[in-house]
Each structure stands twice: as structure tokens, then as C-alpha cells.
Coordinates of C-alpha atoms and ligand atoms in Angstrom, one line a residue:
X1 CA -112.1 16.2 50.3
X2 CA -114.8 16.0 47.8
X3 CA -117.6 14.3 49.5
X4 CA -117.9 12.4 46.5
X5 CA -115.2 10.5 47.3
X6 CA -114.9 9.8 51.0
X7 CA -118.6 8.0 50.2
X8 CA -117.3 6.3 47.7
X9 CA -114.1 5.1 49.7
X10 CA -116.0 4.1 52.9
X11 CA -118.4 1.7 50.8
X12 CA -117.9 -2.1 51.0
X13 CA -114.0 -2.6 51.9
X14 CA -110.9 -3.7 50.2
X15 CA -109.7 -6.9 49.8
X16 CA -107.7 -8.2 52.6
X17 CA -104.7 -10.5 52.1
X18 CA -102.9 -10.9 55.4
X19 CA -103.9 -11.7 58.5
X20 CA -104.0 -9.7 61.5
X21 CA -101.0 -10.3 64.0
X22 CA -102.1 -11.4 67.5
X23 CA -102.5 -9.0 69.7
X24 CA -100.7 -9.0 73.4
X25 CA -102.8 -7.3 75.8
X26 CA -101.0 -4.8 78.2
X27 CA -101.4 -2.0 80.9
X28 CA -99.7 1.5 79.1
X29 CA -99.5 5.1 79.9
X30 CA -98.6 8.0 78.2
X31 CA -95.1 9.8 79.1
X32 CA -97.0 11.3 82.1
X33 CA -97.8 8.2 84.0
X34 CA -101.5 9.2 84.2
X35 CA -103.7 7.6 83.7
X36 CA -102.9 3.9 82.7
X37 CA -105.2 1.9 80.8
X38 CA -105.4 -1.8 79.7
X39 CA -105.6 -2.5 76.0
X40 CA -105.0 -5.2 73.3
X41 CA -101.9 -4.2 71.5
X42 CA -101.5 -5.1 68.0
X43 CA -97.5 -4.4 66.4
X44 CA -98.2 -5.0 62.3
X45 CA -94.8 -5.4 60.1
X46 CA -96.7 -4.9 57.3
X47 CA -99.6 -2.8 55.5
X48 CA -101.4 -6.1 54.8
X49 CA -101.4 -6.7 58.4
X50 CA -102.4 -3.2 59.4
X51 CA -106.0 -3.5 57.0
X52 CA -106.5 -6.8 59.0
X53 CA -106.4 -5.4 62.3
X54 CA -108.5 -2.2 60.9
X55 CA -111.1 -4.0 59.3
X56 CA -110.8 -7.2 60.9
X57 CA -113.1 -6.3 64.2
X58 CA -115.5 -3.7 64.8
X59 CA -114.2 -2.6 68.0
X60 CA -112.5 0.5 68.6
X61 CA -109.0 1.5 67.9
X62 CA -106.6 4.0 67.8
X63 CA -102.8 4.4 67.0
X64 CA -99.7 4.5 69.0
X65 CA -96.2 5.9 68.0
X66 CA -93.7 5.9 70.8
X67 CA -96.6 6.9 73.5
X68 CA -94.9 10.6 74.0
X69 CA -98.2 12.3 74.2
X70 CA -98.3 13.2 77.8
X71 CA -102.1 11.9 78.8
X72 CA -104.8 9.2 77.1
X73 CA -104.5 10.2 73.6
X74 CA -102.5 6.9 72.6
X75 CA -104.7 5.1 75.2
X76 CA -107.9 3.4 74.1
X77 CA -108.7 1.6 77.7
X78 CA -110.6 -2.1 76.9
X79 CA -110.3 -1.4 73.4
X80 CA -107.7 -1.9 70.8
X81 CA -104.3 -0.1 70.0
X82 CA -102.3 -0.4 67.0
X83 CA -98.7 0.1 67.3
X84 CA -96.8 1.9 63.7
X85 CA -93.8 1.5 65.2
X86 CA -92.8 -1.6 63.1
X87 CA -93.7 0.4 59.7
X88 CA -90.8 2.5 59.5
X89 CA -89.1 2.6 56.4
X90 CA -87.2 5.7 54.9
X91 CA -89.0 5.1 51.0
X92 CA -87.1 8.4 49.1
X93 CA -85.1 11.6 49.1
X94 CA -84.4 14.0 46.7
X95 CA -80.9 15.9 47.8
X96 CA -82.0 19.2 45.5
X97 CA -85.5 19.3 47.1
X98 CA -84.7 18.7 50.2
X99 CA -88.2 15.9 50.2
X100 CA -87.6 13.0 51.9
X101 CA -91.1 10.1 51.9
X102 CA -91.0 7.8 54.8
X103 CA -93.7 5.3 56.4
X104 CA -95.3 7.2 60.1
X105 CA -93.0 5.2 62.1
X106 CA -89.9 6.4 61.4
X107 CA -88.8 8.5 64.2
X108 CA -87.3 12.1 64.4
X109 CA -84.5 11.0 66.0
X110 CA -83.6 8.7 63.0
X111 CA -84.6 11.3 60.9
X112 CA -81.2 13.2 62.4
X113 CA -78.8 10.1 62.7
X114 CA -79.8 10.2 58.9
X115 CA -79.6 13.3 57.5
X116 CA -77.7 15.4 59.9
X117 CA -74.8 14.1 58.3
X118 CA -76.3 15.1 55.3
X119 CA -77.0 18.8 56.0
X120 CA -80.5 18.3 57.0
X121 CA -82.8 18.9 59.8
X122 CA -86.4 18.3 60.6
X123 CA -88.3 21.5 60.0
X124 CA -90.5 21.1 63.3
X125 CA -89.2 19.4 66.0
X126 CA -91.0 18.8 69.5
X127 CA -88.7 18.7 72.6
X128 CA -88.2 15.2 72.5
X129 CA -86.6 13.5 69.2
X130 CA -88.5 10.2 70.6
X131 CA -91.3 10.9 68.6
X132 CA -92.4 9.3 65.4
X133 CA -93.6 11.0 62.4
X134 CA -97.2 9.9 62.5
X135 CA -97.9 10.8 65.8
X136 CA -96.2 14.1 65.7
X137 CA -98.9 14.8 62.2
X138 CA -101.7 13.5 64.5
X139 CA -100.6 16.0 66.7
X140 CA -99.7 18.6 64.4
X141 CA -96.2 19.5 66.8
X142 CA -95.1 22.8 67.2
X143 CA -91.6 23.7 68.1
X144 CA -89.4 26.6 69.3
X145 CA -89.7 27.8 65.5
X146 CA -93.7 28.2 65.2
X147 CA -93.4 31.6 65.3
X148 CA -91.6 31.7 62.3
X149 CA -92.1 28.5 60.4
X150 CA -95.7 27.4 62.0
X151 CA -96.1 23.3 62.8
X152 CA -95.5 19.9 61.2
X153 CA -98.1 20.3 59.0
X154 CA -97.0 23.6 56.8
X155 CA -94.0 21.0 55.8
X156 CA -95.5 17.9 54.8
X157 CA -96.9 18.1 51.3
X158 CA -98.7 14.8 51.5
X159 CA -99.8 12.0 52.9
X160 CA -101.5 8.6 52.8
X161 CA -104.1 7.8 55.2
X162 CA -106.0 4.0 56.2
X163 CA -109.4 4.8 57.0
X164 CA -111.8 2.9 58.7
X165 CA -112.8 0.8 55.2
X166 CA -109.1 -0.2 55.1
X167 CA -108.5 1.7 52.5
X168 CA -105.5 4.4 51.7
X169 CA -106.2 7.9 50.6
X170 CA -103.5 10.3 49.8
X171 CA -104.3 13.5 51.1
X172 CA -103.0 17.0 50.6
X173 CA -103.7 20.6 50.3
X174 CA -105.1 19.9 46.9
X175 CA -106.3 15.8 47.3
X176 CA -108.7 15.3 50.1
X177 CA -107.8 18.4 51.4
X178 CA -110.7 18.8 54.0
X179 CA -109.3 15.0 55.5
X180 CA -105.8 16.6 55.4
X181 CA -106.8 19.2 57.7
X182 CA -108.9 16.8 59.8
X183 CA -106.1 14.7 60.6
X184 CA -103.3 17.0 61.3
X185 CA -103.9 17.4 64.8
X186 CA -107.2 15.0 64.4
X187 CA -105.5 12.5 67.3
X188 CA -105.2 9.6 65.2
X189 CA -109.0 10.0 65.2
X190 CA -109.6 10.0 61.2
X191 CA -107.4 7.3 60.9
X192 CA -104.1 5.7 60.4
X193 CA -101.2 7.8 58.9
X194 CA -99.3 5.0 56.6
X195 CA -96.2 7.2 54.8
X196 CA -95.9 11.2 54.2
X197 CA -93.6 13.5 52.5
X198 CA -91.9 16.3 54.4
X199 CA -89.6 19.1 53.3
X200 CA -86.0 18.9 55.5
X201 CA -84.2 21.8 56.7
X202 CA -81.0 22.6 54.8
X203 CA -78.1 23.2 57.3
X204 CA -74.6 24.0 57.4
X205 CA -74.0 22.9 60.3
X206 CA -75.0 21.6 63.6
X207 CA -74.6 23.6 66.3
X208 CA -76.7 26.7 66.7
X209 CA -75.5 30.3 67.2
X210 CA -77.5 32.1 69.6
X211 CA -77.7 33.8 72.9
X212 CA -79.1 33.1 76.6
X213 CA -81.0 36.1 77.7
X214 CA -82.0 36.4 81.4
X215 CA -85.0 38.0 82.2
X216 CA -85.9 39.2 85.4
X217 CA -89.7 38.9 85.2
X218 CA -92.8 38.2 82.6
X219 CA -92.4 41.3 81.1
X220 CA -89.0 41.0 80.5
X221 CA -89.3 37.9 79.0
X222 CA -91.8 39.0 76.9
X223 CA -90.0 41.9 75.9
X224 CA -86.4 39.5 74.9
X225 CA -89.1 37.4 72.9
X226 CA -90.5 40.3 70.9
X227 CA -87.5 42.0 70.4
X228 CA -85.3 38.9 69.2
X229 CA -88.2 37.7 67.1
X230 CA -86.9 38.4 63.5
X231 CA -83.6 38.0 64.4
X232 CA -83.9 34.4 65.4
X233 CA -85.9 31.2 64.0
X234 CA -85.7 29.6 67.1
X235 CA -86.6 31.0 70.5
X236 CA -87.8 29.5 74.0
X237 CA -88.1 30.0 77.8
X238 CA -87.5 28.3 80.6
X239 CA -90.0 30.1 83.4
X240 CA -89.2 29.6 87.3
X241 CA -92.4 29.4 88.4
X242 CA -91.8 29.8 92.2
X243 CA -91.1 33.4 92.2
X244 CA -93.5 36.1 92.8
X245 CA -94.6 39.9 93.0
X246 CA -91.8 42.0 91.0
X247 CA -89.9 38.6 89.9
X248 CA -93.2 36.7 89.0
X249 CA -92.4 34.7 85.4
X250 CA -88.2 35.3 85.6
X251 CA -86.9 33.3 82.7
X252 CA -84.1 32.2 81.0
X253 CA -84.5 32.8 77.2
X254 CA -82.6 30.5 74.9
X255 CA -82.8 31.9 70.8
X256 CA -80.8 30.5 68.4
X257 CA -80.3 29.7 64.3
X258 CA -78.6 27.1 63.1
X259 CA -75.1 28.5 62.4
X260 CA -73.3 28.8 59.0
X261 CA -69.9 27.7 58.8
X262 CA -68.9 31.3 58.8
X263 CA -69.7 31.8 62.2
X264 CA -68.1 28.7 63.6
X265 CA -65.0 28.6 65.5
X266 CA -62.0 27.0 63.6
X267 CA -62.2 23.6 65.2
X268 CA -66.1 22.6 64.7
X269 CA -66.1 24.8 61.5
X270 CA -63.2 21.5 60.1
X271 CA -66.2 19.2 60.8
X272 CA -69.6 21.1 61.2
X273 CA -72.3 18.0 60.5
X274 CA -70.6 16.0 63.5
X275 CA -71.2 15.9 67.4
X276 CA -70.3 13.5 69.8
X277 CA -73.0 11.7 71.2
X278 CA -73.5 11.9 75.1
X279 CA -73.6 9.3 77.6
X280 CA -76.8 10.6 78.7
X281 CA -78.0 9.6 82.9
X282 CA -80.9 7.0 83.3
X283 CA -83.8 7.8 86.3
X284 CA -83.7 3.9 86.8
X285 CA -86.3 3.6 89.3
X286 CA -89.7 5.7 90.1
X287 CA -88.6 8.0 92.6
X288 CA -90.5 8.9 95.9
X289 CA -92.7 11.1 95.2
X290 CA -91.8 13.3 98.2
X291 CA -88.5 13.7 96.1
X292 CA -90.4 17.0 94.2
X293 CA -92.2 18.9 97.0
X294 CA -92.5 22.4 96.3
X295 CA -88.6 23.3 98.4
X296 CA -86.9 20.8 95.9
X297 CA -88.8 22.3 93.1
X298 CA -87.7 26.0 93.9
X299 CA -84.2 24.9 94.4
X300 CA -84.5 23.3 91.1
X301 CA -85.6 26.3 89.4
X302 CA -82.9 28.6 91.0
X303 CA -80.3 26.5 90.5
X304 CA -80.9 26.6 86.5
X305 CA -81.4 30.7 86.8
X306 CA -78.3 31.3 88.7
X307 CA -76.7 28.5 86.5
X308 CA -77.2 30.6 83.4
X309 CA -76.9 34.2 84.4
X310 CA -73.3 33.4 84.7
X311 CA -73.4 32.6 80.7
X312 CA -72.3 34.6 78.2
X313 CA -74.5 36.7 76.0
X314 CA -73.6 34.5 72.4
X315 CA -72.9 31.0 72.8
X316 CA -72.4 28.0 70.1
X317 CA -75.2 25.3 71.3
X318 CA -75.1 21.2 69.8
X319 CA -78.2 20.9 68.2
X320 CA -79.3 18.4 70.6
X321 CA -78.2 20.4 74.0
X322 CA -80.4 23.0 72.3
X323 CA -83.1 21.4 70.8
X324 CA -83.8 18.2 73.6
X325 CA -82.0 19.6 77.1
X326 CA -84.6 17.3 78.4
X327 CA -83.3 13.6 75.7
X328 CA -80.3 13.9 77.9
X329 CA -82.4 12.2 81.3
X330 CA -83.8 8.6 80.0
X331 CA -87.1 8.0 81.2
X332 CA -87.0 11.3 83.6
X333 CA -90.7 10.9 83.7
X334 CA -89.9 8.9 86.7
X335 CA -88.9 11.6 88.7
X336 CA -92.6 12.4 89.9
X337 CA -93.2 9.1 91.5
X338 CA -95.4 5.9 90.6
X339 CA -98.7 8.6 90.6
X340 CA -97.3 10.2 87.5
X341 CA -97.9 14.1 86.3
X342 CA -100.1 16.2 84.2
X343 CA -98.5 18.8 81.9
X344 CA -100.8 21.3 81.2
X345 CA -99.8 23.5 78.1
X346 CA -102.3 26.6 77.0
X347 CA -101.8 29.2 74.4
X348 CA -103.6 33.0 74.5
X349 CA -104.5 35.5 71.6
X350 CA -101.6 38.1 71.3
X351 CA -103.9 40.6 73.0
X352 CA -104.4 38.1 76.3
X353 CA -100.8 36.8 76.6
X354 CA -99.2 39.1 79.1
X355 CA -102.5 39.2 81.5
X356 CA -103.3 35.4 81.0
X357 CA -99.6 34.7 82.2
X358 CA -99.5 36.8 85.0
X359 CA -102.9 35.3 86.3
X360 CA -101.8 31.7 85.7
X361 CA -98.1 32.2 87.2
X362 CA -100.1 34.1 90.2
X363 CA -102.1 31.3 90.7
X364 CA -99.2 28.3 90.7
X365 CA -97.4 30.6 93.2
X366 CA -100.3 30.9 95.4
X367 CA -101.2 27.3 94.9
X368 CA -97.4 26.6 96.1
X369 CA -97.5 23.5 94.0
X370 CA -94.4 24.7 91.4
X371 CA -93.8 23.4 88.6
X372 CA -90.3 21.9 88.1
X373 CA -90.5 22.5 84.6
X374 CA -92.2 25.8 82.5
X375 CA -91.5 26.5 79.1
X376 CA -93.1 29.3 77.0
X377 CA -93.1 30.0 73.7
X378 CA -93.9 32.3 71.3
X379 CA -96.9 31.1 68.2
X380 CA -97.6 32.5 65.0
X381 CA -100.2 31.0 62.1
X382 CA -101.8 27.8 62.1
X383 CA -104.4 25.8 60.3
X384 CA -105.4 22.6 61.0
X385 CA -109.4 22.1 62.4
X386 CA -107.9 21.2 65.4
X387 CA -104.4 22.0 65.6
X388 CA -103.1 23.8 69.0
X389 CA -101.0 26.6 68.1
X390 CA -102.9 30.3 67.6
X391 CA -101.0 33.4 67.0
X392 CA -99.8 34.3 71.0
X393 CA -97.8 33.0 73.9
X394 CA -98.0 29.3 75.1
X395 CA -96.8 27.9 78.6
X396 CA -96.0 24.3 79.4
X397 CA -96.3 23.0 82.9
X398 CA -96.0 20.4 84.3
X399 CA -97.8 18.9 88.1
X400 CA -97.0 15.7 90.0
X401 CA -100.7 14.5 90.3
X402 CA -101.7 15.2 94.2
X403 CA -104.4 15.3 96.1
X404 CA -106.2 18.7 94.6
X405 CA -104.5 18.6 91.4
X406 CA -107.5 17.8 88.9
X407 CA -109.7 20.5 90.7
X408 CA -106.7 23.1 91.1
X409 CA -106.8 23.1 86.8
X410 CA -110.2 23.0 86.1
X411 CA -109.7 26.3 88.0
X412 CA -106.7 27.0 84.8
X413 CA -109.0 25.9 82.3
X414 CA -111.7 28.8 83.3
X415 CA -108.9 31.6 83.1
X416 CA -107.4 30.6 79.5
X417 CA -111.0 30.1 78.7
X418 CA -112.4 33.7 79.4
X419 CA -109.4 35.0 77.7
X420 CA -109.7 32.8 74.5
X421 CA -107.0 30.8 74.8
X422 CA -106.8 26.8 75.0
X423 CA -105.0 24.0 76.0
X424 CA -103.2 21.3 74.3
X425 CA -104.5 17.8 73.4
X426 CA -101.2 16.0 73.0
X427 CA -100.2 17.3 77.1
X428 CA -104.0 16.7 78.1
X429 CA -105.2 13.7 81.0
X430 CA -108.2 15.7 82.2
X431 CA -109.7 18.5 80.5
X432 CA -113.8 18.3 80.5
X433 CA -115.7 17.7 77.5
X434 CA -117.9 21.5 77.9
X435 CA -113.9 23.1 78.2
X436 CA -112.7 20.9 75.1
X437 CA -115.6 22.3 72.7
X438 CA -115.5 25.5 74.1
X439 CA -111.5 26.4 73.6
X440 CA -112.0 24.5 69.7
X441 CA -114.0 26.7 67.3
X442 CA -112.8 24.2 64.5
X443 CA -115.1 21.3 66.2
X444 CA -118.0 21.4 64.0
X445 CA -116.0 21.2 60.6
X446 CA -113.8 18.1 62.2
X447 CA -116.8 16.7 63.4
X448 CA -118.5 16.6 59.6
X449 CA -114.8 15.5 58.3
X450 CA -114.7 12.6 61.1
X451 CA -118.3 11.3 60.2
X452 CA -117.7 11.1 56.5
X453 CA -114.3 9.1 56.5
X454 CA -115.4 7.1 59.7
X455 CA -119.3 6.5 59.9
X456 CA -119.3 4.1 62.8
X457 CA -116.3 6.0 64.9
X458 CA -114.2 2.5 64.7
X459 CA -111.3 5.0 65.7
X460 CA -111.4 6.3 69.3
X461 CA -109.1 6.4 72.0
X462 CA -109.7 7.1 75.9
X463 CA -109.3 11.2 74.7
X464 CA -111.5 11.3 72.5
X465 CA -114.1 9.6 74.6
X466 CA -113.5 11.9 77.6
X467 CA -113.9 14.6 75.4
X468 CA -116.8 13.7 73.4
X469 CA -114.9 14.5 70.4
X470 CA -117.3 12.3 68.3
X471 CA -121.3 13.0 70.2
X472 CA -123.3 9.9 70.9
Ligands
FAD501 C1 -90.3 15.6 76.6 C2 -91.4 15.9 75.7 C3 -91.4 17.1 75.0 C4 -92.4 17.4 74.1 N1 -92.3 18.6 73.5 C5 -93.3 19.0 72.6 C6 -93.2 20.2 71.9 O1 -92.3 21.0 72.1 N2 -94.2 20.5 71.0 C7 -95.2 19.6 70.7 O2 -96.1 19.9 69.9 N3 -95.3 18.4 71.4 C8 -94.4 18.1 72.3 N4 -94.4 16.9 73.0 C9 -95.6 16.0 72.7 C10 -95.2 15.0 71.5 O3 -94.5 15.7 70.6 C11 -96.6 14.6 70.9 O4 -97.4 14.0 71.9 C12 -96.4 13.5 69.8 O5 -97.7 13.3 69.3 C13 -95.8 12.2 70.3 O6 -95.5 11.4 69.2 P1 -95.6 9.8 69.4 O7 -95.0 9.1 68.3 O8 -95.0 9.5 70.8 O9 -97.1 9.6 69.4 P2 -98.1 8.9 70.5 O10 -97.9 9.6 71.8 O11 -97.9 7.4 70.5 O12 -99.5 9.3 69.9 C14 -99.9 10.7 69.9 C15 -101.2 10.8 69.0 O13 -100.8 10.5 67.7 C16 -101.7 9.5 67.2 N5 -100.9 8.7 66.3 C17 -99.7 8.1 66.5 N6 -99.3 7.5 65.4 C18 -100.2 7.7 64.4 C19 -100.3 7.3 63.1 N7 -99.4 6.6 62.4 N8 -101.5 7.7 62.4 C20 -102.5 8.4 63.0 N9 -102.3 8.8 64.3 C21 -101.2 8.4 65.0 C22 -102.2 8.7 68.4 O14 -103.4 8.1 68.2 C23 -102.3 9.9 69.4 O15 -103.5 10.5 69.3 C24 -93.5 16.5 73.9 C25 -93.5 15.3 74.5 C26 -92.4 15.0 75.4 C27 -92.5 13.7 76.1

């Protein structure tokens, strides 16, 4: 970004022609339950409407997709919260390219009831396709490819942001560039994402061709990562984190690429870009939270290891069995009870991974708290100022919040801390401001960035303020 221009940009403000939509003020939550916070709630259908509500009032705001962050990053309690869901159009998409331009609320699951069909894919994809676009750039998503393919970001050539002035810059590695790596996994904090161009996956098919590996503790998992790691794009772990000593970290490892017609049985090879849709089970009501104690928890977790270790080595997956296991539960957030949960996700240097795991995995089990899910995953290169991912291993977690919780992963923080690692702000509901700056090195440069393209901070969210992302 040449400094230049961000000055010039936040000067004065544009002309506004609509007016802003009336807000409807509501208690929310992100997909974790935790915490809840009371906000006005403003849903623009157009980007007239959207400058209105920006510039319109000087109190703060902050964007919402489809609220699957885990904690208060879509939250902005007593403030305002601007909904993108409603500016969703597909704009343009170039077959040869594979570049497809759409507004930040499209989602990725209609990104796959659209071009699936099609032979296309989204090249990063969290575990959820309830996502939209905008908040998975403001998050800068990872998923089981980042090892190969890195996150969201290293596929989106540009895109146009609203700043505080209400007015749209395009940004790209080459246009604004410093604001394009300030707002891919900035939070929503620069600003709102309007429209971006990605780059699609070509596919032949989809179903993936891949294998379930058992592993009978961390270092075997490890080892199935490393050793499958240029043989397949895709690769993650489900961790039973309620065994100990010589099983401590036994995983089921699930790597995959999407298959070419070639390696399709007869019957799905006639038909490749089809699957049937499944009926998928609703939690319909918040469940008590004695319903996950720690002995459901560890039945849990066996019952998917002995599940799988009857499986055979190479298996044909549907992309969605594959890629969202979890889609296939509506609303299974409910499952930890009207207190909600906290997933904690960290990530280590390459070097710290294998101690930083044991010491975590030692600590849940001697906690006995479980965790009734645990996912790691395997990183490689990243770039944005505040992005998550690092080169390394990253575990997912996830607590029902109890009595103890908050202290119990303060205590988590301090071991990925000493070992350079750091946790993830899209999961996060409580991590301290001292921990946040600490585990970002990329803080000072986001902060500059932030300033210049927001002088009075109009965009803030509970996170951010928890954090002291932007000082006093
Ligand atoms: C089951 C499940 C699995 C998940 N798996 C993964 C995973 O594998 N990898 C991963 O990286 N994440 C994962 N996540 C987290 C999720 O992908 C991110 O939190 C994502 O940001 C959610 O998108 P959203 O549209 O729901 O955004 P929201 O939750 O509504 O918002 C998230 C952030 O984006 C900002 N934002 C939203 N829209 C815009 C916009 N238009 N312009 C600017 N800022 C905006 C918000 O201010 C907020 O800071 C998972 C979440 C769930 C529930």
C-alpha cells in the first residue's frame, strides 16, 4: 500500500446515496456458544447501504459472515455488526482460468453446489462449507491441504475492500499490497471485504482416493504424516485424546487426492461430478451438559478408533464425507450444553511439534477433561501479518466450558508459548492480550497498516478489544 494513497483515501468521505437499513438488535454467539454478546445487527442488500451503515455512525463495527468463527471475533458486544450475508452474488468465471469473482458473501458451500458440477473445487476449504468467502479471507482459512497449497489467501488474486471512509480499494499483491496482507487474517479489523477473485480447483471428479492410516501413538502419527506428505494434497488426524503413556496421541489418519476418473470404479467413474446428498441428523435441542463428561467422551473416541481400524488401507471417500465429517450433524454445537465450548487450536515450529504435542496431550489426559474432538494437521508456508498457519504441526481441541476451563488453558498458552508456537484467532474466546502479542511477531506491521486505513479504529469487535489488537 503506498502510504500515499491510504491518506488520500481516508480523507473527507464519499458520497453516500442510500440509506442505512435499520438495524435489529440481538444476543449472538459464535459456533462455540461462548461468549454471547448483544449488538445492533445491520443486514445491507446493497453496497449503497453498506457505506451508510459504515459511515453513517461513528460507533464501532465489525463484520459477520455465517458466525462460524468459534469465539468473539464476529461479536462486537454494545456495538454494531454488519451482516454480508445478503451481498452474495457470483459476478464472473472464466472456464480456462479456472477465476471465478464473487461478492464476500457467497458461501463455500454454494461455491460447490456451483461448480462441482463443473469440475471445480475451492482450493482451501475449512471443515465446515458453512462459511462465507469474506470471513474465511478475514481469517485467512487453512485446510487439510496447507501443507501443500498454503491458505485462502495464496489463491485469491484480488480483492475490494470498504474502509472506514466508505470507500473501496482493490487490493492485491501488487495494489495496496501492505492492506492486502493486513486483511487476510486482519479479523474483519481493516475493514469490509465487498467482492474477491479466487482461483478454483480443477477436478475430475468428486470423490477422493486415499487411505485411512491407524496410528498407534503421536509418533506414529507423525511418522504416517511425514511419510505420505508428497504423495497426498490432502492429509488430517483425528487424535483420541484420552489415551496415555505408550498410546498417548493414537490417531486415525485420513490422506486423500481428489481421484481422476482413471482410478474410479466403473459405476461413479459413468458419472464422477455427482453425489447424492445426505439426509444429514439435526442436534435439535441443547443437550445436558452432563451428556459429555469425560466417560462419554472416551467412549466417543474409541468407538471412532475401533470404527476405523477395521477399514481398509485405500478407500474412495465423497468429497463431503471427506472434507466436512462434521456438515453431516446440523447445529452439533449443541452437544456441549447451553454453557457452550472453547476450541483451542495452536500450531509449533517443525523443530517443537513432537515435544509440544506430547506436553499438551499429557496435560488434557492428566487434566481428565478429553476432548471429544482433536484434529491435527500438518502446515507449510504462510504470509499474511497475521495469519495462523507457520510451517509445523497444529491441533484442534475442543472443551465444554467448566468450572476451571479458562485457567486450565492459560496453563496451554504458556507451553505453545515457550516453544514458539501460537494459537488461532478464528477458534479463540479467551486468550490474554500479553499471550496474543507475544505468539504474533507480525503485530507491529498490522498495527501501522490498521492506523493508516482506519485512523479512529471505527472497526473493532469484542476480539479485538480483548486483545488489544489496536492499543489505547
Ligand atoms: C466445524 C468448523 C470447522 C472449522 N474448520 C476450520 C478449518 O479447518 N480451518 C480454518 O481455518 N478454520 C476453520 N473453522 C473456522 C472458520 O472457517 C472461520 O472462523 C471462518 O472465518 C468462518 O467464516 P464465517 O463466514 O462464518 O465468518 P464469521 O465467523 O462470521 O467471521 C469470522 C471473521 O471474519 C470477519 N468477516 C466476516 N465477513 C467479513 C467480510 N466480508 N469482510 C471482512 N471481514 C469479515 C469477521 O469480522 C470475523 O473476524 C471451522 C469452523 C467450524 C464451525
Amino acid at each position: 500500500m503506498g502510504a500515499g494513497t491510504t491518506d488520500s483515501m481516508t480523507q473527507g468521505e464519499p458520497r453516500v446515496s442510500a440509506a442505512a437499513p435499520n438495524p435489529r438488535r440481538a444476543v449472538l454467539s459464535g459456533w462455540g456458544r461462548y461468549p454471547l454478546a448483544e449488538s445492533d445487527i445491520y443486514r445491507p442488500d446493497r453496497i449503497a447501504e453498506l457505506q451508510a451503515v459504515v459511515t453513517g455512525n461513528t460507533s464501532s463495527l465489525i463484520a459477520r459472515g455465517l458466525g462460524r468463527a468459534y469465539g468473539d471475533a464476529a461479536l462486537n458486544d454494545q456495538n454494531r455488526i454488519v451482516d454480508l450475508t445478503r451481498l452474495n452474488r457470483m459476478l464472473s468465471f472464466d472456464p480456462s482460468s479456472g477465476l471465478l469473482r464473487c461478492e464476500a458473501g457467497v458461501t463455500i458451500a454454494e461455491l460447490i453446489d456451483v461448480f462441482l458440477p463443473r469440475g471445480f473445487f475451492p482450493p482451501v476449504t475449512p471443515g465446515t462449507r458453512f462459511v462465507t468467502l469474506g470471513g474465511s479471507l478475514a481469517a485467512d482459512v487453512h485446510g487439510k491441504n496447507h501443507h501443500r497449497d498454503s491458505s485462502l489467501a495464496a489463491h485469491v488474486t484480488n480483492f475490494d475492500l470498504m474502509i472506514a471512509s466508505g470507500y473501496v480499494l482493490r487490493c492485491s499483491r501488487e495494489e495496496n499490497p501492505e492492506l492486502f496482507w493486513a486483511t487476510v487474517g486482519g479479523m474483519g479489523l481493516t475493514g469490509v471485504i465487498l467482492e474477491l477473485e479466487l482461483r478454483m480447483r480443477r477436478v475430475e471428479s468428486a470423490y477422493l482416493e486415499g487411505e485411512l492410516i491407524r496410528a498407534g501413538n503421536i509418533d506414529a502419527a507423525i511418522e504416517a504424516f511425514e511419510r505420505t506428505d508428497s504423495q497426498y494434497g490432502y492429509s488430517v488426524a483425528w487424535i483420541d485424546c484420552n489415551t496415555g503413556k505408550s498410546a498417548l496421541g493414537r490417531s486415525i489418519l485420513n490422506v486423500g487426492n481428489f481421484a481422476t476418473l482413471d482410478q474410479l470404479p466403473r459405476n461413479l467413474a459413468q458419472d464422477p461430478l455427482t453425489t447424492t446428498p445426505r439426509l444429514s441428523p439435526i442436534v435439535p435441542f441443547d443437550l445436558p451438559g452432563f451428556t459429555l463428561n469425560s466417560l462419554s467422551i472416551k467412549a466417543f473416541n474409541a468407538l471412532i478408533y475401533t470404527f476405523n481400524r477395521e477399514k481398509s488401507a485405500h478407500t474412495i471417500f465423497d468429497w463431503d464425507r471427506f472434507f466436512y465429517p462434521l456438515d453431516s450433524i446440523r447445529n452439533w454445537n449443541r452437544i456441549y450444553g447451553k454453557r457452550g465450548f472453547v476450541q483451542y487450536q495452536c500450531v509449533w515450529p517443525p523443530q517443537e511439534s513432537r515435544a509440544g504435542l506430547v506436553e499438551v496431550l499429557e496435560a488434557i489426559s492428566r487434566s481428565r477433561r478429553g476432548s471429544f474432538l482433536a484434529v491435527l494437521k500438518k502446515f507449510g508456508a504462510q504470509d499474511g501479518l497475521l495469519s495462523f498457519p507457520m510451517p509445523g504441526y497444529t491441533l484442534a481441541l475442543d472443551f465444554p466450558v467448566t468450572d476451571g476451563l479458562l485457567e486450565f488453558l492459560d496453563s496451554l498458552d504458556a507451553m505453545v508459548l515457550k516453544r514458539g508456537g501460537r494459537v488461532y484467532l478464528a477458534k479463540d474466546a479467551r486468550m490474554s492480550a500479553e499471550t496474543f502479542a507475544a505468539m504474533y511477531p507480525g503485530l507491529g506491521k498490522w498495527r501501522e497498516v490498521k492506523a493508516a486505513a482506519d485512523p479512529n479504529n471505527r472497526f473493532s469487535s469484542s476480539l479485538s478489544r480483548r486483545l488489544t489488537m489496536v492499543p489505547a
